[in-house]
Amino acid sequence: MLSAEHIEKSFPSEGADVAVLKGVSVHLDEGDYVAIVGRSGSGKTTLLNVLSTLVRPDGGLLTYRGANLTSAAEKQLNTIRKSDFSVIFQFHHLLPYLNVLENTLLPFMGSFRPVSTELEHRALNCLERVGLADKARRLPGNLSGGEQQRVAIARALVKSSKILFADEPTGSLDRNTGEQIMGLLAELHGEGLTIVMVTHEPAYAKLAQRTIEIEDGVIVH
Ligand SMILES: Nc1ncnc2c1ncn2[C@@H]1O[C@H](COP(=O)(O)OP(=O)(O)OP(=O)(O)O)[C@@H](O)[C@H]1O
Ligand SMILES: [Mg+2]
């Protein structure tokens, strides 16, 4: 479904380029649930961002359902991102001046058309799944860190995408809420969603079908 071959990525640091991904290959099948683990700074977020097309690799090949994404124009990438990919970021990026429901509907707010009642119902349903239906009209600033993270998750769910890319989705959550979110991911996976999740938590990585371990930009396991 999604295939990355020999991906290389460097970032400039203090005048020199530092290699962050050094020939990484990852293959995702339809319906996969993969956990990416590794130390802080090992390249997990960078790898996830390359897979979700948010970061263009310097070398290697990324293909999605047969289409070459490495050489694709931004416009084509945008179409795929919009229809097929959902992302939960390590830092959740909620807009402070939009309420919870509006933040959840953000993927649909690109145009001037108001969102349909049906979409709003779907967003409320996603908020209910993450336990926040009663806070739909609040601003993010009035929510706890874990609640904000759950809004970000609802936002990723409101699209019916094919792949969910989740970067530490339980990072700022207490154990209980974290487990609730992992239960939700398992449920979504059961419904056919393909999931790639970065996590620090070994117990959560075990819930995935397989684990990819990255160390200093190289897959070691
Ligand atoms: N935009 C960037 N510019 C320069 N360096 C970057 C950039 N993004 C990442 N890096 C560097 O690349 C390395 C890997 O970063 P990355 O965010 O992928 O790590 P990570 O495994 O997700 O770490 P963590 O577990 O702390 O989130 C780090 O040394 C980081 O400083
Ligand atoms: Mg990271």
mmCIF file of C-alpha atoms and ligand atoms in Angstrom:
data_model
loop_
_atom_site.group_PDB
_atom_site.id
_atom_site.type_symbol
_atom_site.label_atom_id
_atom_site.label_comp_id
_atom_site.label_asym_id
_atom_site.label_seq_id
_atom_site.Cartn_x
_atom_site.Cartn_y
_atom_site.Cartn_z
ATOM 1 C CA MET A 1 0.000 0.000 0.000
ATOM 2 C CA LEU A 2 2.667 2.475 1.119
ATOM 3 C CA SER A 3 6.277 1.701 0.458
ATOM 4 C CA ALA A 4 9.433 3.591 1.343
ATOM 5 C CA GLU A 5 12.734 2.377 -0.105
ATOM 6 C CA HIS A 6 16.180 3.537 1.034
ATOM 7 C CA ILE A 7 14.892 6.856 2.334
ATOM 8 C CA GLU A 8 17.538 9.448 3.133
ATOM 9 C CA LYS A 9 16.996 12.756 4.854
ATOM 10 C CA SER A 10 19.448 15.300 6.220
ATOM 11 C CA PHE A 11 18.892 18.537 8.054
ATOM 12 C CA PRO A 12 21.326 21.428 8.222
ATOM 13 C CA SER A 13 22.811 21.852 11.675
ATOM 14 C CA GLU A 14 25.465 24.414 12.581
ATOM 15 C CA GLY A 15 26.569 24.847 8.989
ATOM 16 C CA ALA A 16 26.847 21.137 8.157
ATOM 17 C CA ASP A 17 24.218 18.654 7.000
ATOM 18 C CA VAL A 18 23.374 15.967 9.520
ATOM 19 C CA ALA A 19 21.912 12.698 8.203
ATOM 20 C CA VAL A 20 18.753 11.868 10.162
ATOM 21 C CA LEU A 21 17.464 8.994 7.993
ATOM 22 C CA LYS A 22 20.183 6.829 6.458
ATOM 23 C CA GLY A 23 18.583 4.512 3.939
ATOM 24 C CA VAL A 24 15.377 3.509 5.708
ATOM 25 C CA SER A 25 12.908 1.102 4.087
ATOM 26 C CA VAL A 26 9.345 0.554 5.346
ATOM 27 C CA HIS A 27 6.496 -1.348 3.709
ATOM 28 C CA LEU A 28 2.908 -1.036 4.804
ATOM 29 C CA ASP A 29 0.186 -3.403 3.723
ATOM 30 C CA GLU A 30 -3.477 -2.527 3.673
ATOM 31 C CA GLY A 31 -4.826 -2.973 7.213
ATOM 32 C CA ASP A 32 -1.400 -2.925 8.864
ATOM 33 C CA TYR A 33 -0.867 -1.571 12.364
ATOM 34 C CA VAL A 34 2.792 -0.680 12.815
ATOM 35 C CA ALA A 35 4.555 0.911 15.771
ATOM 36 C CA ILE A 36 7.757 2.900 15.279
ATOM 37 C CA VAL A 37 9.948 2.931 18.376
ATOM 38 C CA GLY A 38 13.388 4.272 19.239
ATOM 39 C CA ARG A 39 15.195 6.771 21.423
ATOM 40 C CA SER A 40 14.545 10.475 21.411
ATOM 41 C CA GLY A 41 16.258 12.003 18.385
ATOM 42 C CA SER A 42 16.569 8.682 16.522
ATOM 43 C CA GLY A 43 14.456 9.938 13.595
ATOM 44 C CA LYS A 44 10.954 8.609 14.358
ATOM 45 C CA THR A 45 9.066 11.831 13.678
ATOM 46 C CA THR A 46 11.134 12.500 10.568
ATOM 47 C CA LEU A 47 10.372 9.018 9.251
ATOM 48 C CA LEU A 48 6.650 9.406 9.968
ATOM 49 C CA ASN A 49 6.653 12.804 8.239
ATOM 50 C CA VAL A 50 8.353 11.346 5.175
ATOM 51 C CA LEU A 51 5.772 8.528 5.063
ATOM 52 C CA SER A 52 2.886 11.000 5.345
ATOM 53 C CA THR A 53 4.522 13.241 2.682
ATOM 54 C CA LEU A 54 4.927 16.200 5.024
ATOM 55 C CA VAL A 55 8.692 16.021 4.564
ATOM 56 C CA ARG A 56 10.301 15.342 1.194
ATOM 57 C CA PRO A 57 13.193 12.887 1.395
ATOM 58 C CA ASP A 58 16.577 13.764 -0.153
ATOM 59 C CA GLY A 59 16.925 10.273 -1.571
ATOM 60 C CA GLY A 60 14.999 7.028 -1.936
ATOM 61 C CA LEU A 61 11.562 6.214 -3.258
ATOM 62 C CA LEU A 62 8.115 6.581 -1.696
ATOM 63 C CA THR A 63 5.150 4.975 -3.441
ATOM 64 C CA TYR A 64 1.482 4.841 -2.486
ATOM 65 C CA ARG A 65 -0.791 2.360 -4.256
ATOM 66 C CA GLY A 66 1.647 2.317 -7.152
ATOM 67 C CA ALA A 67 2.007 6.086 -7.480
ATOM 68 C CA ASN A 68 5.482 7.570 -7.114
ATOM 69 C CA LEU A 69 5.156 10.208 -4.400
ATOM 70 C CA THR A 70 8.829 11.160 -4.376
ATOM 71 C CA SER A 71 8.525 12.899 -7.713
ATOM 72 C CA ALA A 72 4.861 13.924 -7.366
ATOM 73 C CA ALA A 73 3.863 17.559 -7.665
ATOM 74 C CA GLU A 74 2.619 19.294 -4.525
ATOM 75 C CA LYS A 75 -0.883 19.391 -5.987
ATOM 76 C CA GLN A 76 -1.036 15.614 -6.394
ATOM 77 C CA LEU A 77 0.345 15.131 -2.869
ATOM 78 C CA ASN A 78 -2.332 17.459 -1.537
ATOM 79 C CA THR A 79 -5.084 15.431 -3.159
ATOM 80 C CA ILE A 80 -3.790 12.215 -1.584
ATOM 81 C CA ARG A 81 -3.240 13.848 1.815
ATOM 82 C CA LYS A 82 -6.767 15.207 1.806
ATOM 83 C CA SER A 83 -8.548 12.053 0.776
ATOM 84 C CA ASP A 84 -6.427 9.241 2.200
ATOM 85 C CA PHE A 85 -4.131 10.406 5.021
ATOM 86 C CA SER A 86 -4.823 11.577 8.573
ATOM 87 C CA VAL A 87 -2.137 12.833 10.903
ATOM 88 C CA ILE A 88 -1.966 13.182 14.668
ATOM 89 C CA PHE A 89 1.036 15.360 15.454
ATOM 90 C CA GLN A 90 3.408 14.987 18.387
ATOM 91 C CA PHE A 91 2.450 18.522 19.347
ATOM 92 C CA HIS A 92 -1.200 18.835 18.616
ATOM 93 C CA HIS A 93 -1.509 22.142 16.763
ATOM 94 C CA LEU A 94 -4.991 23.190 17.802
ATOM 95 C CA LEU A 95 -6.030 26.675 16.757
ATOM 96 C CA PRO A 96 -6.657 28.641 19.953
ATOM 97 C CA TYR A 97 -9.402 30.900 18.543
ATOM 98 C CA LEU A 98 -11.546 28.024 17.224
ATOM 99 C CA ASN A 99 -13.700 25.989 19.570
ATOM 100 C CA VAL A 100 -13.319 22.213 19.983
ATOM 101 C CA LEU A 101 -15.915 21.372 17.344
ATOM 102 C CA GLU A 102 -14.415 23.832 14.859
ATOM 103 C CA ASN A 103 -10.936 22.435 15.486
ATOM 104 C CA THR A 104 -12.304 18.951 14.823
ATOM 105 C CA LEU A 105 -13.786 20.172 11.551
ATOM 106 C CA LEU A 106 -10.563 21.875 10.501
ATOM 107 C CA PRO A 107 -9.773 19.419 7.674
ATOM 108 C CA PHE A 108 -12.990 20.598 6.001
ATOM 109 C CA MET A 109 -12.674 24.291 6.628
ATOM 110 C CA GLY A 110 -10.411 25.103 3.687
ATOM 111 C CA SER A 111 -13.203 26.648 1.655
ATOM 112 C CA PHE A 112 -15.643 29.422 2.465
ATOM 113 C CA ARG A 113 -18.607 27.074 2.348
ATOM 114 C CA PRO A 114 -20.001 26.341 5.801
ATOM 115 C CA VAL A 115 -19.639 22.687 6.776
ATOM 116 C CA SER A 116 -22.772 20.598 6.380
ATOM 117 C CA THR A 117 -24.928 19.443 9.281
ATOM 118 C CA GLU A 118 -23.959 15.896 8.390
ATOM 119 C CA LEU A 119 -20.263 16.715 8.794
ATOM 120 C CA GLU A 120 -20.968 18.452 12.057
ATOM 121 C CA HIS A 121 -22.743 15.332 13.300
ATOM 122 C CA ARG A 122 -19.783 13.239 12.263
ATOM 123 C CA ALA A 123 -17.412 15.575 14.123
ATOM 124 C CA LEU A 124 -19.604 15.420 17.233
ATOM 125 C CA ASN A 125 -19.610 11.654 16.956
ATOM 126 C CA CYS A 126 -15.785 11.642 16.844
ATOM 127 C CA LEU A 127 -15.688 13.944 19.859
ATOM 128 C CA GLU A 128 -17.976 11.506 21.631
ATOM 129 C CA ARG A 129 -15.599 8.650 20.795
ATOM 130 C CA VAL A 130 -12.773 10.502 22.533
ATOM 131 C CA GLY A 131 -15.064 11.482 25.430
ATOM 132 C CA LEU A 132 -15.355 15.181 24.664
ATOM 133 C CA ALA A 133 -18.854 15.664 23.229
ATOM 134 C CA ASP A 134 -19.827 17.820 26.195
ATOM 135 C CA LYS A 135 -16.921 20.205 25.553
ATOM 136 C CA ALA A 136 -17.540 20.789 21.857
ATOM 137 C CA ARG A 137 -18.089 24.542 22.247
ATOM 138 C CA ARG A 138 -15.103 25.220 24.498
ATOM 139 C CA LEU A 139 -11.882 26.855 23.374
ATOM 140 C CA PRO A 140 -8.724 24.683 23.546
ATOM 141 C CA GLY A 141 -7.190 27.054 26.092
ATOM 142 C CA ASN A 142 -9.819 25.910 28.609
ATOM 143 C CA LEU A 143 -8.937 22.245 28.220
ATOM 144 C CA SER A 144 -6.306 20.114 29.913
ATOM 145 C CA GLY A 145 -3.325 18.904 27.864
ATOM 146 C CA GLY A 146 -4.831 15.437 27.555
ATOM 147 C CA GLU A 147 -8.163 16.823 26.437
ATOM 148 C CA GLN A 148 -6.426 18.933 23.785
ATOM 149 C CA GLN A 149 -4.650 15.830 22.561
ATOM 150 C CA ARG A 150 -7.997 14.054 22.330
ATOM 151 C CA VAL A 151 -9.378 16.877 20.177
ATOM 152 C CA ALA A 152 -6.410 16.372 17.846
ATOM 153 C CA ILE A 153 -7.317 12.696 17.668
ATOM 154 C CA ALA A 154 -10.977 13.462 16.942
ATOM 155 C CA ARG A 155 -9.796 15.762 14.176
ATOM 156 C CA ALA A 156 -7.808 12.934 12.628
ATOM 157 C CA LEU A 157 -10.862 10.647 12.813
ATOM 158 C CA VAL A 158 -13.413 12.923 11.229
ATOM 159 C CA LYS A 159 -12.028 12.259 7.770
ATOM 160 C CA SER A 160 -12.621 8.729 6.559
ATOM 161 C CA SER A 161 -8.996 8.272 5.569
ATOM 162 C CA LYS A 162 -7.090 5.134 4.615
ATOM 163 C CA ILE A 163 -3.946 5.614 6.724
ATOM 164 C CA LEU A 164 -3.597 7.203 10.133
ATOM 165 C CA PHE A 165 -0.136 8.536 10.994
ATOM 166 C CA ALA A 166 0.044 9.096 14.748
ATOM 167 C CA ASP A 167 3.102 10.642 16.414
ATOM 168 C CA GLU A 168 3.060 9.849 20.133
ATOM 169 C CA PRO A 169 -0.755 10.031 20.312
ATOM 170 C CA THR A 170 -0.635 9.280 24.026
ATOM 171 C CA GLY A 171 2.385 11.463 24.747
ATOM 172 C CA SER A 172 0.718 13.999 27.004
ATOM 173 C CA LEU A 173 -1.957 11.731 28.441
ATOM 174 C CA ASP A 174 -2.228 10.030 31.806
ATOM 175 C CA ARG A 175 -2.281 6.254 31.869
ATOM 176 C CA ASN A 176 -6.049 5.935 31.900
ATOM 177 C CA THR A 177 -6.662 8.302 29.010
ATOM 178 C CA GLY A 178 -3.705 6.829 27.139
ATOM 179 C CA GLU A 179 -5.224 3.375 27.399
ATOM 180 C CA GLN A 180 -8.563 4.725 26.260
ATOM 181 C CA ILE A 181 -6.897 6.212 23.167
ATOM 182 C CA MET A 182 -5.058 2.969 22.452
ATOM 183 C CA GLY A 183 -8.388 1.152 22.710
ATOM 184 C CA LEU A 184 -9.798 3.588 20.195
ATOM 185 C CA LEU A 185 -6.899 2.984 17.791
ATOM 186 C CA ALA A 186 -7.435 -0.777 18.102
ATOM 187 C CA GLU A 187 -11.119 -0.266 17.316
ATOM 188 C CA LEU A 188 -10.295 1.821 14.235
ATOM 189 C CA HIS A 189 -7.780 -0.763 13.117
ATOM 190 C CA GLY A 190 -10.525 -3.364 13.491
ATOM 191 C CA GLU A 191 -12.669 -1.251 11.178
ATOM 192 C CA GLY A 192 -9.973 -1.504 8.507
ATOM 193 C CA LEU A 193 -7.877 1.615 9.094
ATOM 194 C CA THR A 194 -4.146 1.240 8.424
ATOM 195 C CA ILE A 195 -2.159 2.770 11.290
ATOM 196 C CA VAL A 196 1.450 3.865 11.737
ATOM 197 C CA MET A 197 2.131 5.038 15.266
ATOM 198 C CA VAL A 198 5.256 6.415 16.894
ATOM 199 C CA THR A 199 5.412 5.604 20.582
ATOM 200 C CA HIS A 200 7.831 5.647 23.502
ATOM 201 C CA GLU A 201 5.669 3.243 25.452
ATOM 202 C CA PRO A 202 6.703 -0.435 25.010
ATOM 203 C CA ALA A 203 3.328 -1.625 26.295
ATOM 204 C CA TYR A 204 1.558 0.381 23.587
ATOM 205 C CA ALA A 205 3.960 -0.746 20.856
ATOM 206 C CA LYS A 206 2.952 -4.323 21.711
ATOM 207 C CA LEU A 207 -0.638 -3.523 20.756
ATOM 208 C CA ALA A 208 0.454 -3.001 17.156
ATOM 209 C CA GLN A 209 0.859 -5.949 14.778
ATOM 210 C CA ARG A 210 4.550 -5.259 14.361
ATOM 211 C CA THR A 211 7.248 -2.913 15.552
ATOM 212 C CA ILE A 212 9.936 -1.065 13.650
ATOM 213 C CA GLU A 213 12.862 0.030 15.789
ATOM 214 C CA ILE A 214 14.963 2.913 14.568
ATOM 215 C CA GLU A 215 18.348 3.845 15.984
ATOM 216 C CA ASP A 216 20.284 6.863 14.792
ATOM 217 C CA GLY A 217 18.481 6.956 11.440
ATOM 218 C CA VAL A 218 18.783 3.235 10.700
ATOM 219 C CA ILE A 219 16.195 0.498 11.184
ATOM 220 C CA VAL A 220 17.711 -2.035 13.555
ATOM 221 C CA HIS A 221 14.741 -4.311 14.082
HETATM 222 N N1 LIG B 1 13.503 20.539 10.742
HETATM 223 C C1 LIG B 1 14.644 20.118 11.305
HETATM 224 N N2 LIG B 1 15.785 20.838 11.177
HETATM 225 C C2 LIG B 1 16.960 20.436 11.711
HETATM 226 N N3 LIG B 1 17.069 19.286 12.421
HETATM 227 C C3 LIG B 1 15.984 18.525 12.580
HETATM 228 C C4 LIG B 1 14.708 18.903 12.039
HETATM 229 N N4 LIG B 1 13.802 17.928 12.364
HETATM 230 C C5 LIG B 1 14.488 17.022 13.071
HETATM 231 N N5 LIG B 1 15.784 17.365 13.208
HETATM 232 C C6 LIG B 1 16.820 16.575 13.907
HETATM 233 O O1 LIG B 1 16.746 15.248 13.460
HETATM 234 C C7 LIG B 1 16.915 14.336 14.534
HETATM 235 C C8 LIG B 1 15.734 13.393 14.606
HETATM 236 O O2 LIG B 1 14.569 14.147 14.950
HETATM 237 P P1 LIG B 1 13.138 13.473 15.096
HETATM 238 O O3 LIG B 1 12.197 14.555 15.453
HETATM 239 O O4 LIG B 1 12.862 12.669 13.897
HETATM 240 O O5 LIG B 1 13.417 12.509 16.350
HETATM 241 P P2 LIG B 1 12.407 11.601 17.186
HETATM 242 O O6 LIG B 1 12.925 10.212 17.121
HETATM 243 O O7 LIG B 1 11.014 11.840 16.747
HETATM 244 O O8 LIG B 1 12.634 12.154 18.677
HETATM 245 P P3 LIG B 1 11.569 12.328 19.885
HETATM 246 O O9 LIG B 1 11.376 10.947 20.439
HETATM 247 O O10 LIG B 1 12.270 13.206 20.838
HETATM 248 O O11 LIG B 1 10.322 12.929 19.331
HETATM 249 C C9 LIG B 1 17.121 15.179 15.776
HETATM 250 O O12 LIG B 1 18.496 15.248 16.048
HETATM 251 C C10 LIG B 1 16.578 16.537 15.393
HETATM 252 O O13 LIG B 1 17.272 17.547 16.058
HETATM 253 MG MG MG B 2 9.349 12.721 17.638
#
